[in-house]
Amino acid sequence: MDLMSAGIGGAAATAICSVFGWMLKRSIGQLDRKLEAHDEALQKRSDDLAAFKLHCAETYATHSSVEKAIDAFNRSIDAVFAKLDRIEEKLDKKADK
């Protein structure tokens, strides 16, 4: 009888270990799938960010180019005011004659 109970106990222990092993394998498999999905989501976000950076670089002006454009505009305005001042001086001289 001891041999029979030992066989049944061993079979029960083997069954319990098998169930726990199967559960462990299943949970590890689920974690692997979650990690793969997470990696795919991170890669998609990284690709989206790279596309947005490219869009910004192609669409919007940089700080230095805006400064150059403003400086050129200011020089043009200064030239217009200088011409207006010369015209005003000529008109003042004509009015005196």
Short mmCIF file of N, CA, C and O in Angstrom, two decimals:
data_model
loop_
_atom_site.label_atom_id
_atom_site.label_comp_id
_atom_site.label_asym_id
_atom_site.label_seq_id
_atom_site.Cartn_x
_atom_site.Cartn_y
_atom_site.Cartn_z
N MET A 1 0.81 -1.17 0.00
CA MET A 1 0.00 0.00 0.00
C MET A 1 0.86 1.25 0.00
O MET A 1 0.45 2.25 -0.56
N ASP A 2 2.00 1.18 0.62
CA ASP A 2 2.88 2.33 0.62
C ASP A 2 3.36 2.67 -0.79
O ASP A 2 3.51 3.82 -1.14
N LEU A 3 3.59 1.66 -1.57
CA LEU A 3 4.05 1.86 -2.94
C LEU A 3 2.94 2.50 -3.77
O LEU A 3 3.19 3.38 -4.60
N MET A 4 1.71 2.10 -3.53
CA MET A 4 0.57 2.64 -4.26
C MET A 4 0.32 4.09 -3.89
O MET A 4 0.08 4.93 -4.75
N SER A 5 0.40 4.41 -2.61
CA SER A 5 0.19 5.79 -2.17
C SER A 5 1.34 6.68 -2.63
O SER A 5 1.14 7.85 -2.95
N ALA A 6 2.53 6.13 -2.68
CA ALA A 6 3.67 6.89 -3.17
C ALA A 6 3.51 7.17 -4.65
O ALA A 6 3.82 8.26 -5.13
N GLY A 7 3.00 6.20 -5.41
CA GLY A 7 2.76 6.40 -6.85
C GLY A 7 1.68 7.43 -7.10
O GLY A 7 1.80 8.27 -7.98
N ILE A 8 0.61 7.36 -6.29
CA ILE A 8 -0.48 8.34 -6.43
C ILE A 8 0.01 9.72 -6.02
O ILE A 8 -0.27 10.71 -6.68
N GLY A 9 0.78 9.78 -4.92
CA GLY A 9 1.34 11.06 -4.47
C GLY A 9 2.29 11.64 -5.50
O GLY A 9 2.31 12.84 -5.77
N GLY A 10 3.11 10.78 -6.09
CA GLY A 10 4.03 11.25 -7.13
C GLY A 10 3.29 11.72 -8.36
O GLY A 10 3.66 12.73 -8.97
N ALA A 11 2.23 11.01 -8.72
CA ALA A 11 1.43 11.43 -9.88
C ALA A 11 0.74 12.76 -9.62
O ALA A 11 0.66 13.62 -10.48
N ALA A 12 0.24 12.90 -8.37
CA ALA A 12 -0.42 14.16 -8.01
C ALA A 12 0.58 15.31 -8.02
O ALA A 12 0.29 16.41 -8.52
N ALA A 13 1.78 15.06 -7.47
CA ALA A 13 2.81 16.09 -7.47
C ALA A 13 3.21 16.45 -8.89
O ALA A 13 3.41 17.64 -9.23
N THR A 14 3.32 15.44 -9.75
CA THR A 14 3.66 15.68 -11.15
C THR A 14 2.57 16.48 -11.84
O THR A 14 2.85 17.42 -12.60
N ALA A 15 1.31 16.17 -11.55
CA ALA A 15 0.19 16.90 -12.14
C ALA A 15 0.18 18.35 -11.68
O ALA A 15 -0.02 19.27 -12.48
N ILE A 16 0.40 18.55 -10.38
CA ILE A 16 0.42 19.92 -9.84
C ILE A 16 1.57 20.71 -10.45
O ILE A 16 1.41 21.86 -10.86
N CYS A 17 2.74 20.10 -10.51
CA CYS A 17 3.90 20.77 -11.12
C CYS A 17 3.64 21.06 -12.59
O CYS A 17 4.03 22.12 -13.11
N SER A 18 2.98 20.16 -13.28
CA SER A 18 2.66 20.37 -14.70
C SER A 18 1.71 21.54 -14.87
O SER A 18 1.88 22.36 -15.77
N VAL A 19 0.70 21.62 -13.99
CA VAL A 19 -0.26 22.73 -14.07
C VAL A 19 0.45 24.05 -13.80
O VAL A 19 0.26 25.04 -14.52
N PHE A 20 1.27 24.08 -12.75
CA PHE A 20 2.00 25.32 -12.46
C PHE A 20 2.98 25.67 -13.58
O PHE A 20 3.15 26.84 -13.93
N GLY A 21 3.61 24.68 -14.14
CA GLY A 21 4.52 24.92 -15.27
C GLY A 21 3.79 25.47 -16.48
O GLY A 21 4.26 26.40 -17.14
N TRP A 22 2.60 24.88 -16.76
CA TRP A 22 1.80 25.38 -17.88
C TRP A 22 1.35 26.81 -17.64
O TRP A 22 1.39 27.66 -18.54
N MET A 23 0.93 27.12 -16.39
CA MET A 23 0.50 28.48 -16.05
C MET A 23 1.66 29.46 -16.18
O MET A 23 1.49 30.59 -16.68
N LEU A 24 2.84 29.04 -15.73
CA LEU A 24 4.03 29.90 -15.84
C LEU A 24 4.37 30.16 -17.30
O LEU A 24 4.64 31.29 -17.70
N LYS A 25 4.34 29.12 -18.11
CA LYS A 25 4.63 29.26 -19.54
C LYS A 25 3.61 30.19 -20.20
O LYS A 25 3.97 31.04 -21.02
N ARG A 26 2.36 30.05 -19.84
CA ARG A 26 1.31 30.87 -20.42
C ARG A 26 1.49 32.34 -20.03
O ARG A 26 1.36 33.24 -20.86
N SER A 27 1.79 32.59 -18.76
CA SER A 27 1.96 33.98 -18.31
C SER A 27 3.20 34.60 -18.95
O SER A 27 3.19 35.78 -19.31
N ILE A 28 4.27 33.82 -19.11
CA ILE A 28 5.47 34.34 -19.77
C ILE A 28 5.16 34.65 -21.24
O ILE A 28 5.59 35.66 -21.79
N GLY A 29 4.38 33.80 -21.88
CA GLY A 29 3.97 34.04 -23.27
C GLY A 29 3.15 35.31 -23.40
O GLY A 29 3.32 36.09 -24.34
N GLN A 30 2.24 35.53 -22.44
CA GLN A 30 1.43 36.74 -22.46
C GLN A 30 2.31 37.98 -22.26
O GLN A 30 2.12 39.00 -22.92
N LEU A 31 3.26 37.89 -21.36
CA LEU A 31 4.17 39.01 -21.14
C LEU A 31 5.00 39.29 -22.39
O LEU A 31 5.23 40.45 -22.74
N ASP A 32 5.44 38.25 -23.07
CA ASP A 32 6.20 38.44 -24.31
C ASP A 32 5.35 39.16 -25.36
O ASP A 32 5.83 40.06 -26.04
N ARG A 33 4.10 38.76 -25.49
CA ARG A 33 3.22 39.42 -26.46
C ARG A 33 2.98 40.87 -26.09
O ARG A 33 2.96 41.75 -26.96
N LYS A 34 2.82 41.14 -24.79
CA LYS A 34 2.63 42.52 -24.35
C LYS A 34 3.88 43.35 -24.63
O LYS A 34 3.79 44.50 -25.06
N LEU A 35 5.04 42.78 -24.38
CA LEU A 35 6.29 43.50 -24.65
C LEU A 35 6.48 43.78 -26.14
O LEU A 35 6.93 44.85 -26.53
N GLU A 36 6.11 42.82 -26.98
CA GLU A 36 6.21 43.02 -28.42
C GLU A 36 5.25 44.13 -28.87
O GLU A 36 5.61 44.98 -29.69
N ALA A 37 4.04 44.13 -28.32
CA ALA A 37 3.08 45.18 -28.66
C ALA A 37 3.59 46.53 -28.18
O ALA A 37 3.45 47.55 -28.89
N HIS A 38 4.19 46.55 -27.02
CA HIS A 38 4.76 47.79 -26.49
C HIS A 38 5.90 48.29 -27.37
O HIS A 38 5.98 49.49 -27.67
N ASP A 39 6.76 47.39 -27.80
CA ASP A 39 7.86 47.77 -28.69
C ASP A 39 7.34 48.32 -30.02
O ASP A 39 7.87 49.31 -30.54
N GLU A 40 6.29 47.71 -30.56
CA GLU A 40 5.69 48.19 -31.80
C GLU A 40 5.10 49.59 -31.61
O GLU A 40 5.24 50.46 -32.46
N ALA A 41 4.44 49.81 -30.47
CA ALA A 41 3.86 51.12 -30.19
C ALA A 41 4.96 52.17 -30.05
O ALA A 41 4.82 53.29 -30.57
N LEU A 42 6.05 51.82 -29.38
CA LEU A 42 7.17 52.76 -29.24
C LEU A 42 7.78 53.08 -30.60
O LEU A 42 8.13 54.24 -30.88
N GLN A 43 7.91 52.08 -31.44
CA GLN A 43 8.48 52.31 -32.77
C GLN A 43 7.57 53.21 -33.60
O GLN A 43 8.05 54.10 -34.30
N LYS A 44 6.26 53.01 -33.47
CA LYS A 44 5.31 53.86 -34.20
C LYS A 44 5.41 55.30 -33.71
O LYS A 44 5.43 56.24 -34.51
N ARG A 45 5.50 55.48 -32.41
CA ARG A 45 5.64 56.83 -31.86
C ARG A 45 6.94 57.47 -32.32
O ARG A 45 6.99 58.65 -32.64
N SER A 46 7.99 56.70 -32.37
CA SER A 46 9.28 57.21 -32.83
C SER A 46 9.20 57.62 -34.29
O SER A 46 9.72 58.68 -34.68
N ASP A 47 8.54 56.81 -35.12
CA ASP A 47 8.37 57.15 -36.53
C ASP A 47 7.50 58.40 -36.69
O ASP A 47 7.79 59.26 -37.53
N ASP A 48 6.45 58.51 -35.88
CA ASP A 48 5.59 59.70 -35.93
C ASP A 48 6.37 60.94 -35.54
O ASP A 48 6.22 62.00 -36.17
N LEU A 49 7.20 60.84 -34.52
CA LEU A 49 8.00 61.98 -34.08
C LEU A 49 9.00 62.38 -35.17
O LEU A 49 9.19 63.57 -35.44
N ALA A 50 9.63 61.41 -35.81
CA ALA A 50 10.57 61.72 -36.89
C ALA A 50 9.86 62.40 -38.05
O ALA A 50 10.38 63.37 -38.64
N ALA A 51 8.66 61.95 -38.38
CA ALA A 51 7.89 62.57 -39.45
C ALA A 51 7.50 64.00 -39.08
O ALA A 51 7.55 64.91 -39.92
N PHE A 52 7.15 64.23 -37.82
CA PHE A 52 6.79 65.58 -37.37
C PHE A 52 7.99 66.51 -37.41
O PHE A 52 7.88 67.66 -37.83
N LYS A 53 9.15 66.00 -37.00
CA LYS A 53 10.37 66.82 -37.06
C LYS A 53 10.69 67.20 -38.50
O LYS A 53 11.08 68.34 -38.77
N LEU A 54 10.54 66.27 -39.42
CA LEU A 54 10.78 66.55 -40.83
C LEU A 54 9.79 67.58 -41.34
O LEU A 54 10.16 68.52 -42.05
N HIS A 55 8.53 67.45 -40.97
CA HIS A 55 7.51 68.41 -41.38
C HIS A 55 7.85 69.81 -40.87
O HIS A 55 7.74 70.79 -41.61
N CYS A 56 8.26 69.89 -39.62
CA CYS A 56 8.62 71.20 -39.05
C CYS A 56 9.82 71.80 -39.77
O CYS A 56 9.84 73.00 -40.05
N ALA A 57 10.81 70.98 -40.06
CA ALA A 57 12.00 71.49 -40.74
C ALA A 57 11.67 71.97 -42.15
O ALA A 57 12.27 72.94 -42.63
N GLU A 58 10.75 71.31 -42.82
CA GLU A 58 10.38 71.70 -44.18
C GLU A 58 9.42 72.87 -44.21
O GLU A 58 9.43 73.66 -45.16
N THR A 59 8.59 73.03 -43.20
CA THR A 59 7.50 74.00 -43.24
C THR A 59 7.83 75.32 -42.57
O THR A 59 7.54 76.38 -43.11
N TYR A 60 8.43 75.27 -41.41
CA TYR A 60 8.59 76.48 -40.61
C TYR A 60 9.98 77.06 -40.76
O TYR A 60 10.96 76.35 -40.95
N ALA A 61 10.05 78.40 -40.65
CA ALA A 61 11.32 79.11 -40.78
C ALA A 61 12.13 78.98 -39.49
O ALA A 61 11.58 78.92 -38.39
N THR A 62 13.43 78.96 -39.66
CA THR A 62 14.30 78.91 -38.49
C THR A 62 14.46 80.31 -37.90
O THR A 62 14.17 81.31 -38.56
N HIS A 63 14.95 80.36 -36.70
CA HIS A 63 15.13 81.64 -36.02
C HIS A 63 16.10 82.53 -36.78
O HIS A 63 15.85 83.73 -36.96
N SER A 64 17.20 81.98 -37.26
CA SER A 64 18.20 82.79 -37.96
C SER A 64 17.67 83.32 -39.28
O SER A 64 17.95 84.46 -39.67
N SER A 65 16.88 82.52 -40.02
CA SER A 65 16.34 83.01 -41.29
C SER A 65 15.32 84.12 -41.07
O SER A 65 15.24 85.06 -41.85
N VAL A 66 14.54 84.03 -39.99
CA VAL A 66 13.59 85.10 -39.67
C VAL A 66 14.35 86.37 -39.30
O VAL A 66 13.97 87.47 -39.73
N GLU A 67 15.42 86.25 -38.53
CA GLU A 67 16.22 87.42 -38.17
C GLU A 67 16.81 88.08 -39.42
O GLU A 67 16.82 89.30 -39.54
N LYS A 68 17.31 87.27 -40.35
CA LYS A 68 17.87 87.82 -41.59
C LYS A 68 16.80 88.55 -42.39
O LYS A 68 17.04 89.63 -42.93
N ALA A 69 15.61 87.97 -42.46
CA ALA A 69 14.52 88.61 -43.20
C ALA A 69 14.11 89.92 -42.54
O ALA A 69 13.86 90.92 -43.23
N ILE A 70 14.06 89.95 -41.23
CA ILE A 70 13.69 91.18 -40.51
C ILE A 70 14.76 92.24 -40.71
O ILE A 70 14.44 93.42 -40.92
N ASP A 71 16.03 91.85 -40.65
CA ASP A 71 17.12 92.81 -40.87
C ASP A 71 17.05 93.40 -42.28
O ASP A 71 17.22 94.62 -42.46
N ALA A 72 16.79 92.57 -43.28
CA ALA A 72 16.67 93.07 -44.66
C ALA A 72 15.48 94.01 -44.78
O ALA A 72 15.57 95.06 -45.45
N PHE A 73 14.38 93.68 -44.15
CA PHE A 73 13.20 94.56 -44.17
C PHE A 73 13.51 95.89 -43.50
O PHE A 73 13.14 96.96 -44.01
N ASN A 74 14.20 95.85 -42.37
CA ASN A 74 14.56 97.10 -41.67
C ASN A 74 15.48 97.96 -42.52
O ASN A 74 15.33 99.19 -42.54
N ARG A 75 16.43 97.35 -43.22
CA ARG A 75 17.31 98.13 -44.11
C ARG A 75 16.51 98.78 -45.24
O ARG A 75 16.75 99.93 -45.60
N SER A 76 15.54 98.05 -45.76
CA SER A 76 14.69 98.62 -46.82
C SER A 76 13.88 99.80 -46.30
O SER A 76 13.76 100.84 -46.97
N ILE A 77 13.32 99.65 -45.12
CA ILE A 77 12.54 100.75 -44.52
C ILE A 77 13.44 101.96 -44.27
O ILE A 77 13.05 103.10 -44.53
N ASP A 78 14.66 101.71 -43.78
CA ASP A 78 15.60 102.81 -43.54
C ASP A 78 15.93 103.52 -44.85
O ASP A 78 16.03 104.75 -44.89
N ALA A 79 16.09 102.77 -45.94
CA ALA A 79 16.38 103.37 -47.24
C ALA A 79 15.20 104.22 -47.72
O ALA A 79 15.40 105.32 -48.26
N VAL A 80 13.99 103.76 -47.49
CA VAL A 80 12.81 104.54 -47.88
C VAL A 80 12.74 105.83 -47.09
O VAL A 80 12.49 106.92 -47.64
N PHE A 81 13.00 105.77 -45.79
CA PHE A 81 12.96 106.99 -44.97
C PHE A 81 14.09 107.94 -45.36
O PHE A 81 13.90 109.16 -45.34
N ALA A 82 15.25 107.42 -45.73
CA ALA A 82 16.35 108.28 -46.18
C ALA A 82 15.95 109.00 -47.46
O ALA A 82 16.21 110.21 -47.61
N LYS A 83 15.32 108.33 -48.38
CA LYS A 83 14.87 108.97 -49.62
C LYS A 83 13.80 110.02 -49.32
O LYS A 83 13.80 111.10 -49.91
N LEU A 84 12.89 109.69 -48.42
CA LEU A 84 11.86 110.68 -48.05
C LEU A 84 12.49 111.92 -47.41
O LEU A 84 12.04 113.05 -47.66
N ASP A 85 13.52 111.72 -46.60
CA ASP A 85 14.21 112.87 -46.00
C ASP A 85 14.86 113.73 -47.07
O ASP A 85 14.81 114.97 -47.01
N ARG A 86 15.48 113.10 -48.08
CA ARG A 86 16.11 113.86 -49.17
C ARG A 86 15.06 114.62 -49.97
O ARG A 86 15.25 115.77 -50.35
N ILE A 87 13.93 113.98 -50.22
CA ILE A 87 12.85 114.66 -50.95
C ILE A 87 12.34 115.85 -50.15
O ILE A 87 12.09 116.93 -50.70
N GLU A 88 12.21 115.65 -48.84
CA GLU A 88 11.74 116.74 -47.98
C GLU A 88 12.72 117.91 -47.99
O GLU A 88 12.32 119.07 -48.06
N GLU A 89 14.03 117.60 -47.96
CA GLU A 89 15.04 118.66 -48.02
C GLU A 89 14.97 119.42 -49.35
O GLU A 89 15.06 120.64 -49.37
N LYS A 90 14.78 118.70 -50.44
CA LYS A 90 14.66 119.37 -51.75
C LYS A 90 13.43 120.25 -51.81
O LYS A 90 13.46 121.36 -52.35
N LEU A 91 12.33 119.77 -51.25
CA LEU A 91 11.11 120.58 -51.23
C LEU A 91 11.29 121.82 -50.36
O LEU A 91 10.78 122.90 -50.71
N ASP A 92 11.98 121.69 -49.25
CA ASP A 92 12.21 122.84 -48.39
C ASP A 92 13.07 123.87 -49.12
O ASP A 92 12.83 125.08 -49.00
N LYS A 93 14.08 123.44 -49.89
CA LYS A 93 14.93 124.37 -50.62
C LYS A 93 14.15 125.04 -51.73
O LYS A 93 14.33 126.22 -51.99
N LYS A 94 13.25 124.34 -52.39
CA LYS A 94 12.44 124.93 -53.47
C LYS A 94 11.45 125.95 -52.90
O LYS A 94 11.17 126.95 -53.54
N ALA A 95 10.93 125.67 -51.73
CA ALA A 95 9.96 126.58 -51.14
C ALA A 95 10.62 127.89 -50.76
O ALA A 95 9.99 128.94 -50.78
N ASP A 96 11.92 127.86 -50.43
CA ASP A 96 12.63 129.05 -50.03
C ASP A 96 12.91 129.95 -51.23
O ASP A 96 13.04 131.16 -51.09
N LYS A 97 13.00 129.47 -52.41
CA LYS A 97 13.36 130.27 -53.59
C LYS A 97 12.23 131.09 -54.03
O LYS A 97 11.36 131.56 -54.07
#
